[in-house]
XYZ file of C-alpha atoms in Angstrom:
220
model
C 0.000 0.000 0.000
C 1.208 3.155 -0.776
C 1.880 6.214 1.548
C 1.116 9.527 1.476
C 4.399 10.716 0.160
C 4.253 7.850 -2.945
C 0.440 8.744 -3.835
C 1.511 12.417 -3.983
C 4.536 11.524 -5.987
C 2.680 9.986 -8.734
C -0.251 12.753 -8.693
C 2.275 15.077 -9.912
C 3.998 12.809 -12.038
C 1.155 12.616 -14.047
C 0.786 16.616 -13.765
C 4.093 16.346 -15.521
C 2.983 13.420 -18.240
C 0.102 15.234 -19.289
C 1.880 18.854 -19.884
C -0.335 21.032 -17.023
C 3.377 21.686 -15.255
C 5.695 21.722 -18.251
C 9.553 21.311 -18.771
C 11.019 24.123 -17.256
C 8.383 24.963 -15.102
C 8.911 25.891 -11.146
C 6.578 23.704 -8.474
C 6.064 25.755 -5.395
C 5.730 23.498 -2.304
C 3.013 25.733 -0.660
C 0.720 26.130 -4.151
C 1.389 22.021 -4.103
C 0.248 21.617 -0.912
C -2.639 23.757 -0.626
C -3.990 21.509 -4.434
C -3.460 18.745 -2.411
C -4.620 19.582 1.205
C -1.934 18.371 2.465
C 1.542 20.313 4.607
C 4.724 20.570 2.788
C 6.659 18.379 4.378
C 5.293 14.917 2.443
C 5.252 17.011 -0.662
C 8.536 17.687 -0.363
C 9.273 14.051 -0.065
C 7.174 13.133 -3.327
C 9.674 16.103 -5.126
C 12.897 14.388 -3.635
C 11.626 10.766 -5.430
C 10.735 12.580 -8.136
C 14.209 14.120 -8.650
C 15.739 10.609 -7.739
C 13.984 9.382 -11.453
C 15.001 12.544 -12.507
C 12.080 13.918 -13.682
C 12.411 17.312 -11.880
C 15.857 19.226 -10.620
C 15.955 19.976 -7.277
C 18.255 23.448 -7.262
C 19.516 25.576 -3.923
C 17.331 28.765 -3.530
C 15.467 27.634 -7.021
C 13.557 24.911 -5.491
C 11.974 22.338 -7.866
C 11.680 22.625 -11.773
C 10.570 20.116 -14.203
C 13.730 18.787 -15.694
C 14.017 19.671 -19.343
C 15.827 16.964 -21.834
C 17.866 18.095 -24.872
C 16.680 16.603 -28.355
C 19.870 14.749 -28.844
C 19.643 13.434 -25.116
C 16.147 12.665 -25.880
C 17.163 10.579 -28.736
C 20.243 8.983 -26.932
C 17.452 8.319 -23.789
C 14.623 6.345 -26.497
C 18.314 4.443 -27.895
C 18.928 2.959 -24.485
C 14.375 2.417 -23.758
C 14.814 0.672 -27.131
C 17.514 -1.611 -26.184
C 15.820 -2.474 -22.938
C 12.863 -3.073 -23.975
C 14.763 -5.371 -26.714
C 15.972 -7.515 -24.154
C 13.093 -7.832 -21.974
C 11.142 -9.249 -25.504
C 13.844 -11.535 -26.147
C 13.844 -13.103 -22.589
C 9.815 -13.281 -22.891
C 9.620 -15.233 -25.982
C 11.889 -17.455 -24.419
C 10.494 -17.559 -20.657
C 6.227 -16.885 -20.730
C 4.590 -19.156 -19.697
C 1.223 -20.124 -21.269
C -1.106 -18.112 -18.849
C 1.631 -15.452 -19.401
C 1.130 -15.388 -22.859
C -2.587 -15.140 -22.439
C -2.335 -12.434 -20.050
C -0.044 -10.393 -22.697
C -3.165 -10.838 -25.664
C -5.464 -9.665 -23.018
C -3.657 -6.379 -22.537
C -3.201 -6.201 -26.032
C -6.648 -6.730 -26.931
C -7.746 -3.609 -24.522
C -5.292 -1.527 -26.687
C -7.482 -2.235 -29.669
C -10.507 -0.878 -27.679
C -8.809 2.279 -26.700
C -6.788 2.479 -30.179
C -10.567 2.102 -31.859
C -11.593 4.935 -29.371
C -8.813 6.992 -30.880
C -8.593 8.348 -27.328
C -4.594 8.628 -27.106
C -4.914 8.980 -22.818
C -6.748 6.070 -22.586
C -4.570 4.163 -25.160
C -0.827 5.456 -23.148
C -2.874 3.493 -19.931
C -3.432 0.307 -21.689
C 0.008 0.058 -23.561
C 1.617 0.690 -20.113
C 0.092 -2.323 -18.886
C 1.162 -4.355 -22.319
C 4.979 -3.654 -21.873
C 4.236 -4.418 -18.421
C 3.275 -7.647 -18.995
C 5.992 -7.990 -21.174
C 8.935 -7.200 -18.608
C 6.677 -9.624 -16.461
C 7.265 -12.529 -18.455
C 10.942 -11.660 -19.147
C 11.455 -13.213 -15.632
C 14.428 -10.688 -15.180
C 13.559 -8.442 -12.536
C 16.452 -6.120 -12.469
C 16.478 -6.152 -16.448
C 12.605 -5.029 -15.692
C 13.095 -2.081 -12.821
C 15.986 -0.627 -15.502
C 13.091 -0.238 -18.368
C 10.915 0.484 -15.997
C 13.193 3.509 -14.416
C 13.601 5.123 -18.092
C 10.349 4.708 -19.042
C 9.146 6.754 -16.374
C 11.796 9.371 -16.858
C 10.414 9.415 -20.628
C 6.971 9.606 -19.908
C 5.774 13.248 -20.555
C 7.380 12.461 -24.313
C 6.379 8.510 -24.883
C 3.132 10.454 -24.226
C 3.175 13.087 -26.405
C 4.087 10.864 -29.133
C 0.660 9.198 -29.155
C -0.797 12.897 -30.508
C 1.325 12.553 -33.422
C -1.317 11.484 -36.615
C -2.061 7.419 -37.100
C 0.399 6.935 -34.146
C -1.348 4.819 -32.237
C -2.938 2.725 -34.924
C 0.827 1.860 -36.338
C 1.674 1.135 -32.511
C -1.300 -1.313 -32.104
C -0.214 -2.971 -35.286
C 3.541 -2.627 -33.893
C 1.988 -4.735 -30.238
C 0.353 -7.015 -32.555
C 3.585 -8.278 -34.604
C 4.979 -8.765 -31.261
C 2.634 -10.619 -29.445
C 2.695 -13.071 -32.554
C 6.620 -13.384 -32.502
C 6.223 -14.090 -28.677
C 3.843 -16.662 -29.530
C 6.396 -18.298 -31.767
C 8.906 -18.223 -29.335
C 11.163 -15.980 -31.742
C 13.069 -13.808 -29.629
C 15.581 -12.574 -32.297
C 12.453 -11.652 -34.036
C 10.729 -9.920 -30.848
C 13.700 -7.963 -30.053
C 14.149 -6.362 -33.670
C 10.554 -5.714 -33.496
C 10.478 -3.858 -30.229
C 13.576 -2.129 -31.414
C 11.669 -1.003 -34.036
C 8.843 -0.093 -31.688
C 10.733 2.179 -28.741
C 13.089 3.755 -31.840
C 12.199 7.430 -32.669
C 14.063 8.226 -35.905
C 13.601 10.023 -39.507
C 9.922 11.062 -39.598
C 9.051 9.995 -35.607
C 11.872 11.804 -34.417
C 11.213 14.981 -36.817
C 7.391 14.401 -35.404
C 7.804 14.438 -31.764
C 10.336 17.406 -32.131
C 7.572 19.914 -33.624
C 5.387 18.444 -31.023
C 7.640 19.464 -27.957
C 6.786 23.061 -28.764
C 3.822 21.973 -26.453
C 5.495 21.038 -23.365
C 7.881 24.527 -23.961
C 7.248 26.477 -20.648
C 4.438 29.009 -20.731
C 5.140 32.644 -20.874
C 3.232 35.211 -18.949
């Protein structure tokens, strides 16, 4: 069960993931904890965890700001997510079990719904829970706490990305290629695929850069 500190921490995690406090942005302790209703001092503690994933910089005098993330670190950031993610699909073609498996197409199969929806929040919920089940059935849980580490550190732009036109349609399509490699037991296969998934390159990198005009800090 969480505590109050950890529920806090991910309530303004997602403030971050969703853009309403944006790269760059300052979070005053007192404005925090008068949203919340709630003193400073477990706020506080949510911003220290917070800066641990580094998702905001803790600064002397400055207090907390959402971390911003260079373009070419961004790139060099979904490199290292892709090769992660590589190795946890290469483990789980190998390792799922059977009810493993099944549990993977039922994720999948609630991405359709949200992907038919065309309702991109809804859609960044349910493919969190399919690469979940994926590091799941890679049966390497240190291999899974690393992905899961950067892909929490990536999530205001993983989430962005799903605004980008016909985005998540070709990443349902992407899910669906891997869940039939998994099924084959063809990791070699699963990790190129999942490379191919995480990767943001030519058009999907040129994409998410004239998208991260929306997450630039707003001026007065």
């Amino acid at each position: 069960m969480k505590n109050r500190s950890e529920t806090l921490r991910d309530s303004i995690e997602e403030m971050i993931a969703t853009g309403a406090v944006r790269p760059g942005e300052h979070l005053d302790e007192t404005e925090l904890a008068n949203r919340f209703g709630v003193s400073r001092t477990p706020i506080r503690e949510a911003l220290i965890q917070l800066a641990s994933v580094g998702l905001i910089v803790i600064r002397p005098r400055r207090g907390a700001i959402v971390a911003e993330i260079p373009p070419q670190q961004l790139v060099e950031m979904f490199e290292v997510m892709a090769e992660l993610e590589a190795m946890c699909g290469r483990l789980a073609a190998r390792r799922m079990s059977p009810e493993e498996q099944q549990r993977l197409k039922e994720v999948h199969l609630a991405c359709r719904e949200a992907a038919d929806n065309r309702d991109p929040d809804d859609y960044y919920y349910r493919n969190e829970d399919f690469h979940e089940a994926l590091y799941a059935g890679s049966h390497n849980a240190f291999l899974a706490e690393q992905a899961r580490i950067l892909r929490r550190r990536l999530r205001p732009y993983r989430r962005l990305q799903l605004r980008v036109r016909d985005r998540i349609g070709n990443s349902f399509n992407e899910h669906q290629a891997i869940v039939d490699a998994i099924g084959e037991g063809n990791g070699e296969r699963t990790a190129e695929l999942l490379r191919g998934h995480i990767m943001i390159q030519g058009e999907r990198f040129a994409d998410l850069i004239a998208f991260l005009n929306q997450l630039a800090p707003r001026t007065a």
